[in-house]
Amino acid sequence: MSRVCELTGKGPMVGNNVSHANNRTRRRFLPNLNDVTLQSETLGRGVKLRISAHALRSVDHRGGLDKFLAKAKDTELSDRALKVKKEIKSAQADA
């Protein structure tokens, strides 16, 4: 399973472990990913996504999944998130 946030595109970063003797070895910093079900007000159903804890806070800050996806760049979103964004846009256009 890919270690990339589906909403923000945040993925693993690389750096060094630095010992007390200043020896350096390579390491990976993995994002804090969680499997969550976010409720879409427009679609009236839940959407399962694998997102970072930072993205979950951003969704709450913006006022829900629908508003977050409306402002999100398409290049950062995963294929599933893009599909949900298009469904929300079409549902809002029909209403």
CSV table of N, CA and C in Angstrom, one decimal:
chain,number,residue,atom,x,y,z
A,1,MET,N,0.8,-1.2,0.0
A,1,MET,CA,0.0,0.0,0.0
A,1,MET,C,0.9,1.2,0.0
A,2,SER,N,0.5,2.2,-0.8
A,2,SER,CA,1.3,3.4,-0.9
A,2,SER,C,1.2,4.3,0.3
A,3,ARG,N,2.4,4.8,0.7
A,3,ARG,CA,2.4,5.7,1.9
A,3,ARG,C,2.3,7.1,1.5
A,4,VAL,N,1.2,7.5,0.8
A,4,VAL,CA,1.0,8.8,0.4
A,4,VAL,C,-0.5,9.2,0.8
A,5,CYS,N,-0.6,10.4,1.3
A,5,CYS,CA,-1.9,11.0,1.7
A,5,CYS,C,-2.7,11.2,0.4
A,6,GLU,N,-4.0,10.8,0.4
A,6,GLU,CA,-4.9,10.9,-0.7
A,6,GLU,C,-5.4,12.3,-1.0
A,7,LEU,N,-5.3,13.2,0.0
A,7,LEU,CA,-5.8,14.5,-0.1
A,7,LEU,C,-4.7,15.5,-0.3
A,8,THR,N,-3.6,15.4,0.4
A,8,THR,CA,-2.6,16.4,0.3
A,8,THR,C,-1.4,16.0,-0.6
A,9,GLY,N,-1.2,14.7,-0.8
A,9,GLY,CA,-0.1,14.2,-1.6
A,9,GLY,C,1.2,14.1,-0.8
A,10,LYS,N,1.1,14.2,0.5
A,10,LYS,CA,2.2,14.2,1.4
A,10,LYS,C,2.7,12.7,1.5
A,11,GLY,N,4.0,12.5,1.3
A,11,GLY,CA,4.6,11.2,1.2
A,11,GLY,C,5.8,11.1,2.1
A,12,PRO,N,6.6,10.0,2.0
A,12,PRO,CA,7.8,9.8,2.8
A,12,PRO,C,8.9,10.8,2.5
A,13,MET,N,9.6,11.3,3.5
A,13,MET,CA,10.8,12.1,3.3
A,13,MET,C,12.0,11.4,3.8
A,14,VAL,N,13.2,11.8,3.3
A,14,VAL,CA,14.4,11.1,3.8
A,14,VAL,C,15.3,12.1,4.5
A,15,GLY,N,16.1,11.5,5.4
A,15,GLY,CA,17.0,12.3,6.2
A,15,GLY,C,18.0,11.4,6.9
A,16,ASN,N,18.6,11.9,7.9
A,16,ASN,CA,19.6,11.2,8.6
A,16,ASN,C,19.3,10.9,10.1
A,17,ASN,N,19.6,9.7,10.5
A,17,ASN,CA,19.7,9.4,12.0
A,17,ASN,C,21.1,10.0,12.4
A,18,VAL,N,21.1,10.8,13.4
A,18,VAL,CA,22.4,11.3,13.9
A,18,VAL,C,22.7,10.9,15.3
A,19,SER,N,23.7,10.1,15.5
A,19,SER,CA,24.1,9.5,16.8
A,19,SER,C,24.7,10.6,17.6
A,20,HIS,N,25.0,10.2,18.9
A,20,HIS,CA,25.7,11.1,19.8
A,20,HIS,C,27.1,11.4,19.3
A,21,ALA,N,27.7,10.4,18.6
A,21,ALA,CA,29.0,10.5,18.1
A,21,ALA,C,29.0,11.2,16.7
A,22,ASN,N,27.8,11.7,16.3
A,22,ASN,CA,27.6,12.4,15.0
A,22,ASN,C,27.8,11.5,13.8
A,23,ASN,N,27.6,10.2,14.0
A,23,ASN,CA,27.5,9.3,12.9
A,23,ASN,C,26.2,9.4,12.2
A,24,ARG,N,26.2,9.4,10.9
A,24,ARG,CA,24.9,9.6,10.1
A,24,ARG,C,24.6,8.4,9.3
A,25,THR,N,23.3,8.0,9.4
A,25,THR,CA,22.8,6.9,8.6
A,25,THR,C,21.5,7.3,8.0
A,26,ARG,N,21.2,6.9,6.8
A,26,ARG,CA,19.9,7.4,6.2
A,26,ARG,C,18.7,6.7,6.8
A,27,ARG,N,17.6,7.5,6.8
A,27,ARG,CA,16.3,7.0,7.4
A,27,ARG,C,15.2,7.7,6.6
A,28,ARG,N,14.0,7.2,6.8
A,28,ARG,CA,12.8,7.7,6.2
A,28,ARG,C,11.9,8.3,7.2
A,29,PHE,N,11.3,9.4,6.9
A,29,PHE,CA,10.2,10.0,7.8
A,29,PHE,C,8.9,9.7,7.1
A,30,LEU,N,8.1,8.8,7.7
A,30,LEU,CA,6.8,8.5,7.1
A,30,LEU,C,5.7,9.4,7.6
A,31,PRO,N,4.7,9.7,6.7
A,31,PRO,CA,3.6,10.5,7.2
A,31,PRO,C,2.7,9.7,8.1
A,32,ASN,N,2.0,10.4,9.0
A,32,ASN,CA,1.0,9.7,9.9
A,32,ASN,C,-0.3,9.5,9.2
A,33,LEU,N,-0.4,8.3,8.5
A,33,LEU,CA,-1.6,8.0,7.7
A,33,LEU,C,-2.6,7.3,8.5
A,34,ASN,N,-3.9,7.6,8.3
A,34,ASN,CA,-5.0,7.0,9.0
A,34,ASN,C,-6.1,6.7,8.0
A,35,ASP,N,-6.8,5.5,8.2
A,35,ASP,CA,-7.9,5.1,7.4
A,35,ASP,C,-9.1,5.7,8.0
A,36,VAL,N,-9.8,6.7,7.3
A,36,VAL,CA,-11.0,7.4,7.9
A,36,VAL,C,-12.1,7.3,6.9
A,37,THR,N,-13.3,7.5,7.4
A,37,THR,CA,-14.5,7.7,6.6
A,37,THR,C,-15.0,9.1,6.8
A,38,LEU,N,-14.9,9.9,5.8
A,38,LEU,CA,-15.4,11.3,5.8
A,38,LEU,C,-16.8,11.4,5.2
A,39,GLN,N,-17.6,12.1,5.9
A,39,GLN,CA,-19.0,12.3,5.4
A,39,GLN,C,-19.1,13.5,4.4
A,40,SER,N,-19.7,13.2,3.2
A,40,SER,CA,-20.0,14.2,2.2
A,40,SER,C,-21.4,14.7,2.4
A,41,GLU,N,-21.6,16.0,2.6
A,41,GLU,CA,-22.9,16.5,2.8
A,41,GLU,C,-23.7,16.5,1.5
A,42,THR,N,-23.0,16.8,0.4
A,42,THR,CA,-23.6,16.9,-0.9
A,42,THR,C,-24.1,15.5,-1.4
A,43,LEU,N,-23.2,14.5,-1.3
A,43,LEU,CA,-23.5,13.1,-1.7
A,43,LEU,C,-24.4,12.4,-0.7
A,44,GLY,N,-24.3,12.8,0.5
A,44,GLY,CA,-25.2,12.1,1.5
A,44,GLY,C,-24.6,10.7,1.9
A,45,ARG,N,-23.3,10.5,1.8
A,45,ARG,CA,-22.7,9.2,2.2
A,45,ARG,C,-21.3,9.5,2.6
A,46,GLY,N,-20.7,8.4,3.2
A,46,GLY,CA,-19.4,8.4,3.6
A,46,GLY,C,-18.4,8.0,2.5
A,47,VAL,N,-17.2,8.6,2.6
A,47,VAL,CA,-16.1,8.3,1.6
A,47,VAL,C,-14.9,7.8,2.4
A,48,LYS,N,-14.4,6.6,2.1
A,48,LYS,CA,-13.3,6.0,2.8
A,48,LYS,C,-12.0,6.5,2.1
A,49,LEU,N,-11.1,7.1,2.9
A,49,LEU,CA,-9.8,7.6,2.4
A,49,LEU,C,-8.7,7.3,3.4
A,50,ARG,N,-7.5,7.3,2.8
A,50,ARG,CA,-6.3,7.1,3.7
A,50,ARG,C,-5.6,8.4,3.6
A,51,ILE,N,-5.7,9.2,4.7
A,51,ILE,CA,-5.2,10.5,4.8
A,51,ILE,C,-4.3,10.7,6.0
A,52,SER,N,-3.5,11.8,5.9
A,52,SER,CA,-2.6,12.1,7.0
A,52,SER,C,-3.4,12.8,8.1
A,53,ALA,N,-2.8,12.8,9.3
A,53,ALA,CA,-3.4,13.5,10.5
A,53,ALA,C,-3.5,15.0,10.2
A,54,HIS,N,-2.5,15.5,9.5
A,54,HIS,CA,-2.5,16.9,9.1
A,54,HIS,C,-3.7,17.2,8.1
A,55,ALA,N,-3.9,16.4,7.2
A,55,ALA,CA,-5.0,16.5,6.2
A,55,ALA,C,-6.4,16.5,7.0
A,56,LEU,N,-6.5,15.6,7.9
A,56,LEU,CA,-7.8,15.5,8.7
A,56,LEU,C,-8.1,16.8,9.4
A,57,ARG,N,-7.0,17.4,10.0
A,57,ARG,CA,-7.2,18.7,10.7
A,57,ARG,C,-7.6,19.8,9.6
A,58,SER,N,-7.0,19.7,8.4
A,58,SER,CA,-7.3,20.7,7.4
A,58,SER,C,-8.7,20.6,6.9
A,59,VAL,N,-9.2,19.3,6.8
A,59,VAL,CA,-10.6,19.1,6.4
A,59,VAL,C,-11.6,19.7,7.4
A,60,ASP,N,-11.3,19.5,8.7
A,60,ASP,CA,-12.1,20.1,9.8
A,60,ASP,C,-12.1,21.6,9.7
A,61,HIS,N,-10.9,22.1,9.5
A,61,HIS,CA,-10.7,23.6,9.5
A,61,HIS,C,-11.5,24.3,8.3
A,62,ARG,N,-11.5,23.6,7.2
A,62,ARG,CA,-12.2,24.2,6.0
A,62,ARG,C,-13.7,24.0,6.1
A,63,GLY,N,-14.2,23.1,6.9
A,63,GLY,CA,-15.6,23.0,7.1
A,63,GLY,C,-16.2,21.7,6.4
A,64,GLY,N,-15.4,20.7,6.3
A,64,GLY,CA,-15.9,19.4,5.7
A,64,GLY,C,-15.2,19.0,4.4
A,65,LEU,N,-15.5,17.8,4.0
A,65,LEU,CA,-14.8,17.2,2.8
A,65,LEU,C,-15.2,18.0,1.6
A,66,ASP,N,-16.4,18.4,1.4
A,66,ASP,CA,-16.9,19.1,0.2
A,66,ASP,C,-16.1,20.4,0.0
A,67,LYS,N,-16.0,21.2,1.0
A,67,LYS,CA,-15.3,22.4,0.9
A,67,LYS,C,-13.8,22.3,0.7
A,68,PHE,N,-13.3,21.2,1.4
A,68,PHE,CA,-11.8,21.0,1.2
A,68,PHE,C,-11.5,20.6,-0.2
A,69,LEU,N,-12.3,19.7,-0.8
A,69,LEU,CA,-12.1,19.2,-2.2
A,69,LEU,C,-12.3,20.4,-3.2
A,70,ALA,N,-13.2,21.3,-2.9
A,70,ALA,CA,-13.5,22.4,-3.8
A,70,ALA,C,-12.2,23.3,-4.0
A,71,LYS,N,-11.5,23.5,-2.9
A,71,LYS,CA,-10.3,24.3,-2.9
A,71,LYS,C,-9.0,23.5,-3.3
A,72,ALA,N,-9.0,22.2,-3.2
A,72,ALA,CA,-7.8,21.4,-3.4
A,72,ALA,C,-7.4,21.4,-4.9
A,73,LYS,N,-6.1,21.3,-5.1
A,73,LYS,CA,-5.5,21.2,-6.4
A,73,LYS,C,-5.6,19.8,-6.9
A,74,ASP,N,-6.0,19.6,-8.2
A,74,ASP,CA,-6.2,18.3,-8.7
A,74,ASP,C,-4.9,17.5,-8.8
A,75,THR,N,-3.7,18.2,-8.9
A,75,THR,CA,-2.5,17.5,-9.0
A,75,THR,C,-2.1,16.8,-7.7
A,76,GLU,N,-2.6,17.3,-6.5
A,76,GLU,CA,-2.3,16.7,-5.2
A,76,GLU,C,-3.2,15.6,-4.9
A,77,LEU,N,-4.4,15.5,-5.5
A,77,LEU,CA,-5.4,14.5,-5.1
A,77,LEU,C,-5.1,13.2,-5.7
A,78,SER,N,-5.5,12.1,-5.1
A,78,SER,CA,-5.4,10.8,-5.6
A,78,SER,C,-6.5,10.5,-6.6
A,79,ASP,N,-6.5,9.4,-7.3
A,79,ASP,CA,-7.5,9.1,-8.3
A,79,ASP,C,-8.9,9.0,-7.6
A,80,ARG,N,-8.9,8.3,-6.5
A,80,ARG,CA,-10.2,8.2,-5.7
A,80,ARG,C,-10.7,9.5,-5.3
A,81,ALA,N,-9.8,10.4,-4.8
A,81,ALA,CA,-10.3,11.7,-4.3
A,81,ALA,C,-10.8,12.5,-5.5
A,82,LEU,N,-10.1,12.4,-6.7
A,82,LEU,CA,-10.5,13.2,-7.8
A,82,LEU,C,-11.9,12.7,-8.3
A,83,LYS,N,-12.2,11.4,-8.2
A,83,LYS,CA,-13.5,10.9,-8.6
A,83,LYS,C,-14.5,11.4,-7.7
A,84,VAL,N,-14.3,11.5,-6.4
A,84,VAL,CA,-15.2,12.0,-5.4
A,84,VAL,C,-15.5,13.5,-5.7
A,85,LYS,N,-14.4,14.2,-6.0
A,85,LYS,CA,-14.5,15.6,-6.3
A,85,LYS,C,-15.4,15.9,-7.5
A,86,LYS,N,-15.3,15.1,-8.5
A,86,LYS,CA,-16.1,15.2,-9.7
A,86,LYS,C,-17.6,14.9,-9.4
A,87,GLU,N,-17.8,13.8,-8.6
A,87,GLU,CA,-19.1,13.5,-8.2
A,87,GLU,C,-19.8,14.6,-7.4
A,88,ILE,N,-19.1,15.2,-6.5
A,88,ILE,CA,-19.6,16.3,-5.7
A,88,ILE,C,-19.9,17.5,-6.6
A,89,LYS,N,-19.1,17.8,-7.6
A,89,LYS,CA,-19.3,18.9,-8.5
A,89,LYS,C,-20.6,18.7,-9.3
A,90,SER,N,-20.7,17.5,-9.9
A,90,SER,CA,-21.9,17.2,-10.7
A,90,SER,C,-23.2,17.2,-9.8
A,91,ALA,N,-23.1,16.7,-8.6
A,91,ALA,CA,-24.3,16.7,-7.7
A,91,ALA,C,-24.7,18.1,-7.4
A,92,GLN,N,-23.7,19.0,-7.2
A,92,GLN,CA,-24.0,20.4,-6.9
A,92,GLN,C,-24.6,21.1,-8.1
A,93,ALA,N,-24.1,20.8,-9.3
A,93,ALA,CA,-24.6,21.4,-10.5
A,93,ALA,C,-26.1,20.9,-10.8
A,94,ASP,N,-26.4,19.7,-10.4
A,94,ASP,CA,-27.8,19.2,-10.6
A,94,ASP,C,-28.8,19.8,-9.6
A,95,ALA,N,-28.3,20.1,-8.4
A,95,ALA,CA,-29.2,20.7,-7.4
A,95,ALA,C,-29.5,22.1,-7.6
